Amino acid sequence: MKELIVATKNPGKVNEFRQMFSKYDISVKSLLDIDRSIDIEETGSTFEENAVIKAEAMAEHFEVPVVADDSGLEVDALNGEPGVYSARYAGIEKDDGKNTEKLLKQLYGVPEEKRTARFVCAVAVARPGENTFVRRGTCEGVIATEPQGTNGFGYDPVFIPEGSSRTMAEHSSEEKNAISHRHHAIQQIEEWLKTQS
Ligand SMILES: O=P(O)(O)OP(=O)(O)OP(=O)(O)OC[C@H]1O[C@@H](n2cnc3c(O)ncnc32)[C@H](O)[C@@H]1O
Ligand SMILES: [Mg+2]
């Protein structure tokens, strides 16, 4: 089994990458396993830019291929916010509970048909001495009026994916990994993943 570094410190993402990469016989090492003190500043203005920044910084550092994910939630009634600031929406401390609370406050009184949103995930692959590539996946849905469910992470308790009546946090990880933005982004790097296992 081949091992790949995924340049993230988000344990929820790590679980999902582990589950989805196992299909390719690839095991995942994250920054939580390697060095929690590594901090990469996300200075880009798009998901793609930030994913590339994270992947290239770590590929240069470890001198091996590195995958990185930059993701977030775009809410139409908020002109695409929180977007690339999803992790820091309610402050720098990255508190999922505070972020969802702020989001529900911002959307208070907004009717269901105007609560459309999408999760976006950019996955970048950086390799020493080779060109970096980045692919995007999305998952359409609406924002609920109150949090429901305990699975997943981030905004999952308030995001109802299209075609479902449950929030993402009420979906099993298998169900989420079949429809998520991260799944759709990873599908697009499948050819490369197959060369890695
Ligand atoms: O940068 P790394 O270390 O990967 O971890 P992070 O949590 O800071 O990740 P991002 O910078 O990509 O910010 C993504 C935020 O968007 C939200 N998010 C992304 N994917 C999500 C998902 O599958 N379900 C719920 N929320 C998600 C969640 O709040 C994340 O913290
Ligand atoms: Mg981040």
JSON list of C-alpha atoms and ligand atoms in Angstrom, two decimals:
[
{"chain": "A", "resi": 1, "resn": "MET", "atom": "CA", "xyz": [0.00, 0.00, 0.00]},
{"chain": "A", "resi": 2, "resn": "LYS", "atom": "CA", "xyz": [1.38, 3.38, -1.02]},
{"chain": "A", "resi": 3, "resn": "GLU", "atom": "CA", "xyz": [1.33, 6.30, 1.39]},
{"chain": "A", "resi": 4, "resn": "LEU", "atom": "CA", "xyz": [0.44, 9.86, 0.41]},
{"chain": "A", "resi": 5, "resn": "ILE", "atom": "CA", "xyz": [0.76, 13.06, 2.39]},
{"chain": "A", "resi": 6, "resn": "VAL", "atom": "CA", "xyz": [-2.43, 15.13, 2.57]},
{"chain": "A", "resi": 7, "resn": "ALA", "atom": "CA", "xyz": [-1.50, 18.63, 3.72]},
{"chain": "A", "resi": 8, "resn": "THR", "atom": "CA", "xyz": [-4.34, 19.23, 6.16]},
{"chain": "A", "resi": 9, "resn": "LYS", "atom": "CA", "xyz": [-4.77, 19.58, 9.91]},
{"chain": "A", "resi": 10, "resn": "ASN", "atom": "CA", "xyz": [-8.55, 19.14, 9.77]},
{"chain": "A", "resi": 11, "resn": "PRO", "atom": "CA", "xyz": [-9.38, 15.72, 11.32]},
{"chain": "A", "resi": 12, "resn": "GLY", "atom": "CA", "xyz": [-12.75, 15.58, 9.51]},
{"chain": "A", "resi": 13, "resn": "LYS", "atom": "CA", "xyz": [-11.04, 15.95, 6.15]},
{"chain": "A", "resi": 14, "resn": "VAL", "atom": "CA", "xyz": [-8.41, 13.38, 7.13]},
{"chain": "A", "resi": 15, "resn": "ASN", "atom": "CA", "xyz": [-11.11, 10.76, 7.86]},
{"chain": "A", "resi": 16, "resn": "GLU", "atom": "CA", "xyz": [-12.78, 11.39, 4.53]},
{"chain": "A", "resi": 17, "resn": "PHE", "atom": "CA", "xyz": [-9.51, 11.26, 2.54]},
{"chain": "A", "resi": 18, "resn": "ARG", "atom": "CA", "xyz": [-8.62, 8.01, 4.35]},
{"chain": "A", "resi": 19, "resn": "GLN", "atom": "CA", "xyz": [-11.94, 6.41, 3.42]},
{"chain": "A", "resi": 20, "resn": "MET", "atom": "CA", "xyz": [-11.92, 7.65, -0.16]},
{"chain": "A", "resi": 21, "resn": "PHE", "atom": "CA", "xyz": [-8.22, 6.87, -0.87]},
{"chain": "A", "resi": 22, "resn": "SER", "atom": "CA", "xyz": [-8.49, 3.32, 0.53]},
{"chain": "A", "resi": 23, "resn": "LYS", "atom": "CA", "xyz": [-10.28, 2.40, -2.71]},
{"chain": "A", "resi": 24, "resn": "TYR", "atom": "CA", "xyz": [-7.01, 3.14, -4.52]},
{"chain": "A", "resi": 25, "resn": "ASP", "atom": "CA", "xyz": [-4.92, 1.23, -1.97]},
{"chain": "A", "resi": 26, "resn": "ILE", "atom": "CA", "xyz": [-3.44, 4.49, -0.74]},
{"chain": "A", "resi": 27, "resn": "SER", "atom": "CA", "xyz": [-2.96, 5.23, 2.95]},
{"chain": "A", "resi": 28, "resn": "VAL", "atom": "CA", "xyz": [-3.06, 8.82, 4.19]},
{"chain": "A", "resi": 29, "resn": "LYS", "atom": "CA", "xyz": [-0.55, 10.69, 6.31]},
{"chain": "A", "resi": 30, "resn": "SER", "atom": "CA", "xyz": [-1.75, 14.13, 7.40]},
{"chain": "A", "resi": 31, "resn": "LEU", "atom": "CA", "xyz": [-0.03, 17.03, 9.11]},
{"chain": "A", "resi": 32, "resn": "LEU", "atom": "CA", "xyz": [-1.69, 15.80, 12.31]},
{"chain": "A", "resi": 33, "resn": "ASP", "atom": "CA", "xyz": [0.47, 12.66, 12.04]},
{"chain": "A", "resi": 34, "resn": "ILE", "atom": "CA", "xyz": [3.63, 14.45, 10.88]},
{"chain": "A", "resi": 35, "resn": "ASP", "atom": "CA", "xyz": [3.88, 17.82, 12.61]},
{"chain": "A", "resi": 36, "resn": "ARG", "atom": "CA", "xyz": [0.97, 19.72, 14.11]},
{"chain": "A", "resi": 37, "resn": "SER", "atom": "CA", "xyz": [3.10, 22.87, 14.40]},
{"chain": "A", "resi": 38, "resn": "ILE", "atom": "CA", "xyz": [3.25, 23.36, 10.63]},
{"chain": "A", "resi": 39, "resn": "ASP", "atom": "CA", "xyz": [1.11, 26.36, 9.74]},
{"chain": "A", "resi": 40, "resn": "ILE", "atom": "CA", "xyz": [0.59, 27.39, 6.13]},
{"chain": "A", "resi": 41, "resn": "GLU", "atom": "CA", "xyz": [-0.93, 30.81, 5.58]},
{"chain": "A", "resi": 42, "resn": "GLU", "atom": "CA", "xyz": [-3.90, 30.70, 3.21]},
{"chain": "A", "resi": 43, "resn": "THR", "atom": "CA", "xyz": [-3.26, 33.95, 1.36]},
{"chain": "A", "resi": 44, "resn": "GLY", "atom": "CA", "xyz": [-5.12, 33.08, -1.86]},
{"chain": "A", "resi": 45, "resn": "SER", "atom": "CA", "xyz": [-8.44, 34.57, -2.90]},
{"chain": "A", "resi": 46, "resn": "THR", "atom": "CA", "xyz": [-9.82, 31.34, -4.43]},
{"chain": "A", "resi": 47, "resn": "PHE", "atom": "CA", "xyz": [-10.12, 27.74, -3.24]},
{"chain": "A", "resi": 48, "resn": "GLU", "atom": "CA", "xyz": [-7.79, 26.69, -6.05]},
{"chain": "A", "resi": 49, "resn": "GLU", "atom": "CA", "xyz": [-5.09, 29.20, -5.08]},
{"chain": "A", "resi": 50, "resn": "ASN", "atom": "CA", "xyz": [-5.16, 28.12, -1.45]},
{"chain": "A", "resi": 51, "resn": "ALA", "atom": "CA", "xyz": [-5.11, 24.40, -2.30]},
{"chain": "A", "resi": 52, "resn": "VAL", "atom": "CA", "xyz": [-2.05, 24.98, -4.51]},
{"chain": "A", "resi": 53, "resn": "ILE", "atom": "CA", "xyz": [-0.32, 27.06, -1.81]},
{"chain": "A", "resi": 54, "resn": "LYS", "atom": "CA", "xyz": [-0.79, 24.26, 0.76]},
{"chain": "A", "resi": 55, "resn": "ALA", "atom": "CA", "xyz": [0.21, 21.41, -1.58]},
{"chain": "A", "resi": 56, "resn": "GLU", "atom": "CA", "xyz": [3.28, 23.15, -3.02]},
{"chain": "A", "resi": 57, "resn": "ALA", "atom": "CA", "xyz": [4.57, 24.31, 0.37]},
{"chain": "A", "resi": 58, "resn": "MET", "atom": "CA", "xyz": [4.51, 20.75, 1.69]},
{"chain": "A", "resi": 59, "resn": "ALA", "atom": "CA", "xyz": [5.79, 19.08, -1.51]},
{"chain": "A", "resi": 60, "resn": "GLU", "atom": "CA", "xyz": [8.79, 21.41, -1.38]},
{"chain": "A", "resi": 61, "resn": "HIS", "atom": "CA", "xyz": [9.29, 20.76, 2.31]},
{"chain": "A", "resi": 62, "resn": "PHE", "atom": "CA", "xyz": [9.04, 16.95, 2.23]},
{"chain": "A", "resi": 63, "resn": "GLU", "atom": "CA", "xyz": [10.29, 16.47, -1.36]},
{"chain": "A", "resi": 64, "resn": "VAL", "atom": "CA", "xyz": [7.48, 14.01, -2.15]},
{"chain": "A", "resi": 65, "resn": "PRO", "atom": "CA", "xyz": [4.09, 14.36, -3.92]},
{"chain": "A", "resi": 66, "resn": "VAL", "atom": "CA", "xyz": [1.52, 16.08, -1.70]},
{"chain": "A", "resi": 67, "resn": "VAL", "atom": "CA", "xyz": [-2.27, 16.45, -1.97]},
{"chain": "A", "resi": 68, "resn": "ALA", "atom": "CA", "xyz": [-4.05, 19.42, -0.39]},
{"chain": "A", "resi": 69, "resn": "ASP", "atom": "CA", "xyz": [-7.70, 20.42, -0.01]},
{"chain": "A", "resi": 70, "resn": "ASP", "atom": "CA", "xyz": [-9.13, 23.90, 0.27]},
{"chain": "A", "resi": 71, "resn": "SER", "atom": "CA", "xyz": [-12.86, 23.94, 0.69]},
{"chain": "A", "resi": 72, "resn": "GLY", "atom": "CA", "xyz": [-15.81, 25.86, 2.02]},
{"chain": "A", "resi": 73, "resn": "LEU", "atom": "CA", "xyz": [-19.40, 26.89, 1.73]},
{"chain": "A", "resi": 74, "resn": "GLU", "atom": "CA", "xyz": [-20.84, 29.44, -0.73]},
{"chain": "A", "resi": 75, "resn": "VAL", "atom": "CA", "xyz": [-24.24, 30.81, 0.27]},
{"chain": "A", "resi": 76, "resn": "ASP", "atom": "CA", "xyz": [-26.13, 32.59, -2.53]},
{"chain": "A", "resi": 77, "resn": "ALA", "atom": "CA", "xyz": [-28.12, 34.93, -0.23]},
{"chain": "A", "resi": 78, "resn": "LEU", "atom": "CA", "xyz": [-24.79, 36.09, 1.26]},
{"chain": "A", "resi": 79, "resn": "ASN", "atom": "CA", "xyz": [-23.15, 36.72, -2.13]},
{"chain": "A", "resi": 80, "resn": "GLY", "atom": "CA", "xyz": [-21.02, 33.60, -1.84]},
{"chain": "A", "resi": 81, "resn": "GLU", "atom": "CA", "xyz": [-19.92, 34.09, 1.76]},
{"chain": "A", "resi": 82, "resn": "PRO", "atom": "CA", "xyz": [-18.33, 32.57, 3.79]},
{"chain": "A", "resi": 83, "resn": "GLY", "atom": "CA", "xyz": [-16.43, 31.14, 0.78]},
{"chain": "A", "resi": 84, "resn": "VAL", "atom": "CA", "xyz": [-12.67, 30.91, 1.25]},
{"chain": "A", "resi": 85, "resn": "TYR", "atom": "CA", "xyz": [-13.16, 32.29, 4.77]},
{"chain": "A", "resi": 86, "resn": "SER", "atom": "CA", "xyz": [-15.41, 29.37, 5.82]},
{"chain": "A", "resi": 87, "resn": "ALA", "atom": "CA", "xyz": [-13.01, 28.07, 8.48]},
{"chain": "A", "resi": 88, "resn": "ARG", "atom": "CA", "xyz": [-12.55, 31.56, 9.98]},
{"chain": "A", "resi": 89, "resn": "TYR", "atom": "CA", "xyz": [-16.10, 32.91, 9.52]},
{"chain": "A", "resi": 90, "resn": "ALA", "atom": "CA", "xyz": [-16.74, 33.63, 13.21]},
{"chain": "A", "resi": 91, "resn": "GLY", "atom": "CA", "xyz": [-13.11, 34.35, 14.12]},
{"chain": "A", "resi": 92, "resn": "ILE", "atom": "CA", "xyz": [-9.59, 33.01, 13.83]},
{"chain": "A", "resi": 93, "resn": "GLU", "atom": "CA", "xyz": [-10.12, 30.15, 16.27]},
{"chain": "A", "resi": 94, "resn": "LYS", "atom": "CA", "xyz": [-11.93, 27.95, 13.69]},
{"chain": "A", "resi": 95, "resn": "ASP", "atom": "CA", "xyz": [-14.90, 27.02, 15.85]},
{"chain": "A", "resi": 96, "resn": "ASP", "atom": "CA", "xyz": [-17.41, 24.93, 13.86]},
{"chain": "A", "resi": 97, "resn": "GLY", "atom": "CA", "xyz": [-20.23, 25.67, 16.36]},
{"chain": "A", "resi": 98, "resn": "LYS", "atom": "CA", "xyz": [-19.66, 29.44, 16.26]},
{"chain": "A", "resi": 99, "resn": "ASN", "atom": "CA", "xyz": [-19.36, 29.41, 12.46]},
{"chain": "A", "resi": 100, "resn": "THR", "atom": "CA", "xyz": [-22.72, 27.65, 11.97]},
{"chain": "A", "resi": 101, "resn": "GLU", "atom": "CA", "xyz": [-24.34, 29.87, 14.59]},
{"chain": "A", "resi": 102, "resn": "LYS", "atom": "CA", "xyz": [-23.14, 32.98, 12.76]},
{"chain": "A", "resi": 103, "resn": "LEU", "atom": "CA", "xyz": [-24.36, 31.58, 9.43]},
{"chain": "A", "resi": 104, "resn": "LEU", "atom": "CA", "xyz": [-27.85, 30.86, 10.79]},
{"chain": "A", "resi": 105, "resn": "LYS", "atom": "CA", "xyz": [-27.98, 34.38, 12.25]},
{"chain": "A", "resi": 106, "resn": "GLN", "atom": "CA", "xyz": [-27.03, 35.93, 8.91]},
{"chain": "A", "resi": 107, "resn": "LEU", "atom": "CA", "xyz": [-29.79, 33.90, 7.22]},
{"chain": "A", "resi": 108, "resn": "TYR", "atom": "CA", "xyz": [-32.46, 34.51, 9.86]},
{"chain": "A", "resi": 109, "resn": "GLY", "atom": "CA", "xyz": [-35.83, 35.09, 8.17]},
{"chain": "A", "resi": 110, "resn": "VAL", "atom": "CA", "xyz": [-34.54, 34.16, 4.69]},
{"chain": "A", "resi": 111, "resn": "PRO", "atom": "CA", "xyz": [-37.14, 31.80, 3.13]},
{"chain": "A", "resi": 112, "resn": "GLU", "atom": "CA", "xyz": [-36.21, 28.26, 2.09]},
{"chain": "A", "resi": 113, "resn": "GLU", "atom": "CA", "xyz": [-36.17, 28.92, -1.64]},
{"chain": "A", "resi": 114, "resn": "LYS", "atom": "CA", "xyz": [-33.54, 31.63, -1.09]},
{"chain": "A", "resi": 115, "resn": "ARG", "atom": "CA", "xyz": [-31.30, 29.52, 1.17]},
{"chain": "A", "resi": 116, "resn": "THR", "atom": "CA", "xyz": [-29.46, 27.80, -1.69]},
{"chain": "A", "resi": 117, "resn": "ALA", "atom": "CA", "xyz": [-25.76, 27.08, -1.20]},
{"chain": "A", "resi": 118, "resn": "ARG", "atom": "CA", "xyz": [-22.97, 24.79, -2.28]},
{"chain": "A", "resi": 119, "resn": "PHE", "atom": "CA", "xyz": [-19.98, 23.14, -0.75]},
{"chain": "A", "resi": 120, "resn": "VAL", "atom": "CA", "xyz": [-16.87, 23.63, -2.88]},
{"chain": "A", "resi": 121, "resn": "CYS", "atom": "CA", "xyz": [-13.64, 21.65, -2.70]},
{"chain": "A", "resi": 122, "resn": "ALA", "atom": "CA", "xyz": [-10.43, 22.28, -4.62]},
{"chain": "A", "resi": 123, "resn": "VAL", "atom": "CA", "xyz": [-7.92, 19.43, -4.48]},
{"chain": "A", "resi": 124, "resn": "ALA", "atom": "CA", "xyz": [-4.35, 20.20, -5.57]},
{"chain": "A", "resi": 125, "resn": "VAL", "atom": "CA", "xyz": [-1.58, 17.72, -6.39]},
{"chain": "A", "resi": 126, "resn": "ALA", "atom": "CA", "xyz": [1.97, 19.10, -6.13]},
{"chain": "A", "resi": 127, "resn": "ARG", "atom": "CA", "xyz": [5.05, 17.08, -7.07]},
{"chain": "A", "resi": 128, "resn": "PRO", "atom": "CA", "xyz": [8.70, 18.08, -6.81]},
{"chain": "A", "resi": 129, "resn": "GLY", "atom": "CA", "xyz": [9.96, 19.10, -10.24]},
{"chain": "A", "resi": 130, "resn": "GLU", "atom": "CA", "xyz": [6.60, 18.65, -11.98]},
{"chain": "A", "resi": 131, "resn": "ASN", "atom": "CA", "xyz": [3.59, 20.84, -12.71]},
{"chain": "A", "resi": 132, "resn": "THR", "atom": "CA", "xyz": [0.96, 21.21, -10.01]},
{"chain": "A", "resi": 133, "resn": "PHE", "atom": "CA", "xyz": [-2.64, 20.52, -10.95]},
{"chain": "A", "resi": 134, "resn": "VAL", "atom": "CA", "xyz": [-5.87, 21.39, -9.17]},
{"chain": "A", "resi": 135, "resn": "ARG", "atom": "CA", "xyz": [-9.47, 20.18, -9.62]},
{"chain": "A", "resi": 136, "resn": "ARG", "atom": "CA", "xyz": [-12.79, 21.40, -8.19]},
{"chain": "A", "resi": 137, "resn": "GLY", "atom": "CA", "xyz": [-15.81, 19.49, -6.97]},
{"chain": "A", "resi": 138, "resn": "THR", "atom": "CA", "xyz": [-19.12, 20.89, -5.71]},
{"chain": "A", "resi": 139, "resn": "CYS", "atom": "CA", "xyz": [-22.19, 19.72, -3.82]},
{"chain": "A", "resi": 140, "resn": "GLU", "atom": "CA", "xyz": [-25.42, 21.76, -4.16]},
{"chain": "A", "resi": 141, "resn": "GLY", "atom": "CA", "xyz": [-27.92, 22.14, -1.33]},
{"chain": "A", "resi": 142, "resn": "VAL", "atom": "CA", "xyz": [-29.80, 24.49, 1.01]},
{"chain": "A", "resi": 143, "resn": "ILE", "atom": "CA", "xyz": [-29.08, 25.85, 4.47]},
{"chain": "A", "resi": 144, "resn": "ALA", "atom": "CA", "xyz": [-31.37, 24.49, 7.21]},
{"chain": "A", "resi": 145, "resn": "THR", "atom": "CA", "xyz": [-32.92, 26.75, 9.85]},
{"chain": "A", "resi": 146, "resn": "GLU", "atom": "CA", "xyz": [-31.37, 24.83, 12.75]},
{"chain": "A", "resi": 147, "resn": "PRO", "atom": "CA", "xyz": [-28.48, 22.38, 13.19]},
{"chain": "A", "resi": 148, "resn": "GLN", "atom": "CA", "xyz": [-29.33, 18.66, 13.00]},
{"chain": "A", "resi": 149, "resn": "GLY", "atom": "CA", "xyz": [-27.09, 15.60, 13.26]},
{"chain": "A", "resi": 150, "resn": "THR", "atom": "CA", "xyz": [-23.65, 14.88, 14.64]},
{"chain": "A", "resi": 151, "resn": "ASN", "atom": "CA", "xyz": [-21.71, 13.21, 11.80]},
{"chain": "A", "resi": 152, "resn": "GLY", "atom": "CA", "xyz": [-19.10, 14.98, 9.69]},
{"chain": "A", "resi": 153, "resn": "PHE", "atom": "CA", "xyz": [-17.68, 18.39, 10.60]},
{"chain": "A", "resi": 154, "resn": "GLY", "atom": "CA", "xyz": [-17.88, 22.10, 9.84]},
{"chain": "A", "resi": 155, "resn": "TYR", "atom": "CA", "xyz": [-21.17, 23.20, 8.33]},
{"chain": "A", "resi": 156, "resn": "ASP", "atom": "CA", "xyz": [-22.51, 19.64, 7.86]},
{"chain": "A", "resi": 157, "resn": "PRO", "atom": "CA", "xyz": [-25.24, 20.05, 10.55]},
{"chain": "A", "resi": 158, "resn": "VAL", "atom": "CA", "xyz": [-26.85, 22.96, 8.64]},
{"chain": "A", "resi": 159, "resn": "PHE", "atom": "CA", "xyz": [-26.35, 21.81, 5.03]},
{"chain": "A", "resi": 160, "resn": "ILE", "atom": "CA", "xyz": [-29.09, 19.78, 3.34]},
{"chain": "A", "resi": 161, "resn": "PRO", "atom": "CA", "xyz": [-27.76, 18.29, 0.08]},
{"chain": "A", "resi": 162, "resn": "GLU", "atom": "CA", "xyz": [-29.97, 18.50, -2.99]},
{"chain": "A", "resi": 163, "resn": "GLY", "atom": "CA", "xyz": [-32.40, 15.57, -3.23]},
{"chain": "A", "resi": 164, "resn": "SER", "atom": "CA", "xyz": [-32.26, 14.83, 0.51]},
{"chain": "A", "resi": 165, "resn": "SER", "atom": "CA", "xyz": [-34.42, 15.83, 3.47]},
{"chain": "A", "resi": 166, "resn": "ARG", "atom": "CA", "xyz": [-31.61, 15.27, 5.99]},
{"chain": "A", "resi": 167, "resn": "THR", "atom": "CA", "xyz": [-28.59, 17.44, 6.78]},
{"chain": "A", "resi": 168, "resn": "MET", "atom": "CA", "xyz": [-25.15, 16.21, 5.77]},
{"chain": "A", "resi": 169, "resn": "ALA", "atom": "CA", "xyz": [-24.48, 15.54, 9.48]},
{"chain": "A", "resi": 170, "resn": "GLU", "atom": "CA", "xyz": [-27.40, 13.08, 9.41]},
{"chain": "A", "resi": 171, "resn": "HIS", "atom": "CA", "xyz": [-25.77, 11.17, 6.56]},
{"chain": "A", "resi": 172, "resn": "SER", "atom": "CA", "xyz": [-23.34, 8.33, 7.27]},
{"chain": "A", "resi": 173, "resn": "SER", "atom": "CA", "xyz": [-19.75, 8.90, 6.15]},
{"chain": "A", "resi": 174, "resn": "GLU", "atom": "CA", "xyz": [-20.34, 6.40, 3.32]},
{"chain": "A", "resi": 175, "resn": "GLU", "atom": "CA", "xyz": [-23.37, 8.40, 2.15]},
{"chain": "A", "resi": 176, "resn": "LYS", "atom": "CA", "xyz": [-21.50, 11.71, 2.40]},
{"chain": "A", "resi": 177, "resn": "ASN", "atom": "CA", "xyz": [-18.48, 10.33, 0.57]},
{"chain": "A", "resi": 178, "resn": "ALA", "atom": "CA", "xyz": [-20.70, 9.29, -2.34]},
{"chain": "A", "resi": 179, "resn": "ILE", "atom": "CA", "xyz": [-22.12, 12.79, -2.96]},
{"chain": "A", "resi": 180, "resn": "SER", "atom": "CA", "xyz": [-19.77, 15.34, -1.42]},
{"chain": "A", "resi": 181, "resn": "HIS", "atom": "CA", "xyz": [-17.77, 18.15, -3.00]},
{"chain": "A", "resi": 182, "resn": "ARG", "atom": "CA", "xyz": [-14.62, 16.35, -1.80]},
{"chain": "A", "resi": 183, "resn": "HIS", "atom": "CA", "xyz": [-15.71, 13.14, -3.52]},
{"chain": "A", "resi": 184, "resn": "HIS", "atom": "CA", "xyz": [-16.33, 15.01, -6.78]},
{"chain": "A", "resi": 185, "resn": "ALA", "atom": "CA", "xyz": [-12.93, 16.72, -6.62]},
{"chain": "A", "resi": 186, "resn": "ILE", "atom": "CA", "xyz": [-11.11, 13.47, -5.79]},
{"chain": "A", "resi": 187, "resn": "GLN", "atom": "CA", "xyz": [-12.87, 11.70, -8.68]},
{"chain": "A", "resi": 188, "resn": "GLN", "atom": "CA", "xyz": [-11.17, 14.16, -10.99]},
{"chain": "A", "resi": 189, "resn": "ILE", "atom": "CA", "xyz": [-7.68, 13.23, -9.81]},
{"chain": "A", "resi": 190, "resn": "GLU", "atom": "CA", "xyz": [-8.50, 9.51, -10.04]},
{"chain": "A", "resi": 191, "resn": "GLU", "atom": "CA", "xyz": [-6.21, 8.84, -13.01]},
{"chain": "A", "resi": 192, "resn": "TRP", "atom": "CA", "xyz": [-3.24, 10.20, -11.10]},
{"chain": "A", "resi": 193, "resn": "LEU", "atom": "CA", "xyz": [-4.24, 8.36, -7.90]},
{"chain": "A", "resi": 194, "resn": "LYS", "atom": "CA", "xyz": [-4.29, 5.09, -9.84]},
{"chain": "A", "resi": 195, "resn": "THR", "atom": "CA", "xyz": [-0.67, 5.66, -10.84]},
{"chain": "A", "resi": 196, "resn": "GLN", "atom": "CA", "xyz": [0.25, 6.08, -7.16]},
{"chain": "A", "resi": 197, "resn": "SER", "atom": "CA", "xyz": [-1.02, 2.90, -5.56]},
{"chain": "B", "resi": 1, "resn": "LIG", "atom": "O1", "xyz": [-6.61, 24.09, 5.88]},
{"chain": "B", "resi": 1, "resn": "LIG", "atom": "P1", "xyz": [-6.75, 22.71, 6.47]},
{"chain": "B", "resi": 1, "resn": "LIG", "atom": "O2", "xyz": [-5.66, 22.36, 7.42]},
{"chain": "B", "resi": 1, "resn": "LIG", "atom": "O3", "xyz": [-6.97, 21.67, 5.42]},
{"chain": "B", "resi": 1, "resn": "LIG", "atom": "O4", "xyz": [-8.10, 22.68, 7.37]},
{"chain": "B", "resi": 1, "resn": "LIG", "atom": "P2", "xyz": [-9.24, 23.82, 7.45]},
{"chain": "B", "resi": 1, "resn": "LIG", "atom": "O5", "xyz": [-10.32, 23.33, 8.35]},
{"chain": "B", "resi": 1, "resn": "LIG", "atom": "O6", "xyz": [-8.62, 25.15, 7.77]},
{"chain": "B", "resi": 1, "resn": "LIG", "atom": "O7", "xyz": [-9.79, 23.79, 5.98]},
{"chain": "B", "resi": 1, "resn": "LIG", "atom": "P3", "xyz": [-10.02, 24.98, 4.93]},
{"chain": "B", "resi": 1, "resn": "LIG", "atom": "O8", "xyz": [-9.02, 26.04, 5.12]},
{"chain": "B", "resi": 1, "resn": "LIG", "atom": "O9", "xyz": [-10.13, 24.32, 3.59]},
{"chain": "B", "resi": 1, "resn": "LIG", "atom": "O10", "xyz": [-11.44, 25.53, 5.36]},
{"chain": "B", "resi": 1, "resn": "LIG", "atom": "C1", "xyz": [-12.53, 24.72, 5.09]},
{"chain": "B", "resi": 1, "resn": "LIG", "atom": "C2", "xyz": [-13.69, 25.02, 6.00]},
{"chain": "B", "resi": 1, "resn": "LIG", "atom": "O11", "xyz": [-14.90, 24.88, 5.23]},
{"chain": "B", "resi": 1, "resn": "LIG", "atom": "C3", "xyz": [-15.83, 24.08, 5.88]},
{"chain": "B", "resi": 1, "resn": "LIG", "atom": "N1", "xyz": [-15.95, 22.78, 5.18]},
{"chain": "B", "resi": 1, "resn": "LIG", "atom": "C4", "xyz": [-15.14, 22.29, 4.19]},
{"chain": "B", "resi": 1, "resn": "LIG", "atom": "N2", "xyz": [-15.52, 21.05, 3.84]},
{"chain": "B", "resi": 1, "resn": "LIG", "atom": "C5", "xyz": [-16.59, 20.75, 4.60]},
{"chain": "B", "resi": 1, "resn": "LIG", "atom": "C6", "xyz": [-17.41, 19.62, 4.72]},
{"chain": "B", "resi": 1, "resn": "LIG", "atom": "O12", "xyz": [-17.18, 18.52, 4.01]},
{"chain": "B", "resi": 1, "resn": "LIG", "atom": "N3", "xyz": [-18.42, 19.66, 5.59]},
{"chain": "B", "resi": 1, "resn": "LIG", "atom": "C7", "xyz": [-18.64, 20.74, 6.34]},
{"chain": "B", "resi": 1, "resn": "LIG", "atom": "N4", "xyz": [-17.90, 21.85, 6.31]},
{"chain": "B", "resi": 1, "resn": "LIG", "atom": "C8", "xyz": [-16.88, 21.86, 5.45]},
{"chain": "B", "resi": 1, "resn": "LIG", "atom": "C9", "xyz": [-15.30, 23.85, 7.29]},
{"chain": "B", "resi": 1, "resn": "LIG", "atom": "O13", "xyz": [-15.75, 24.88, 8.14]},
{"chain": "B", "resi": 1, "resn": "LIG", "atom": "C10", "xyz": [-13.79, 23.97, 7.12]},
{"chain": "B", "resi": 1, "resn": "LIG", "atom": "O14", "xyz": [-13.14, 24.37, 8.29]},
{"chain": "B", "resi": 2, "resn": "MG", "atom": "MG", "xyz": [-7.34, 26.06, 6.46]}
]
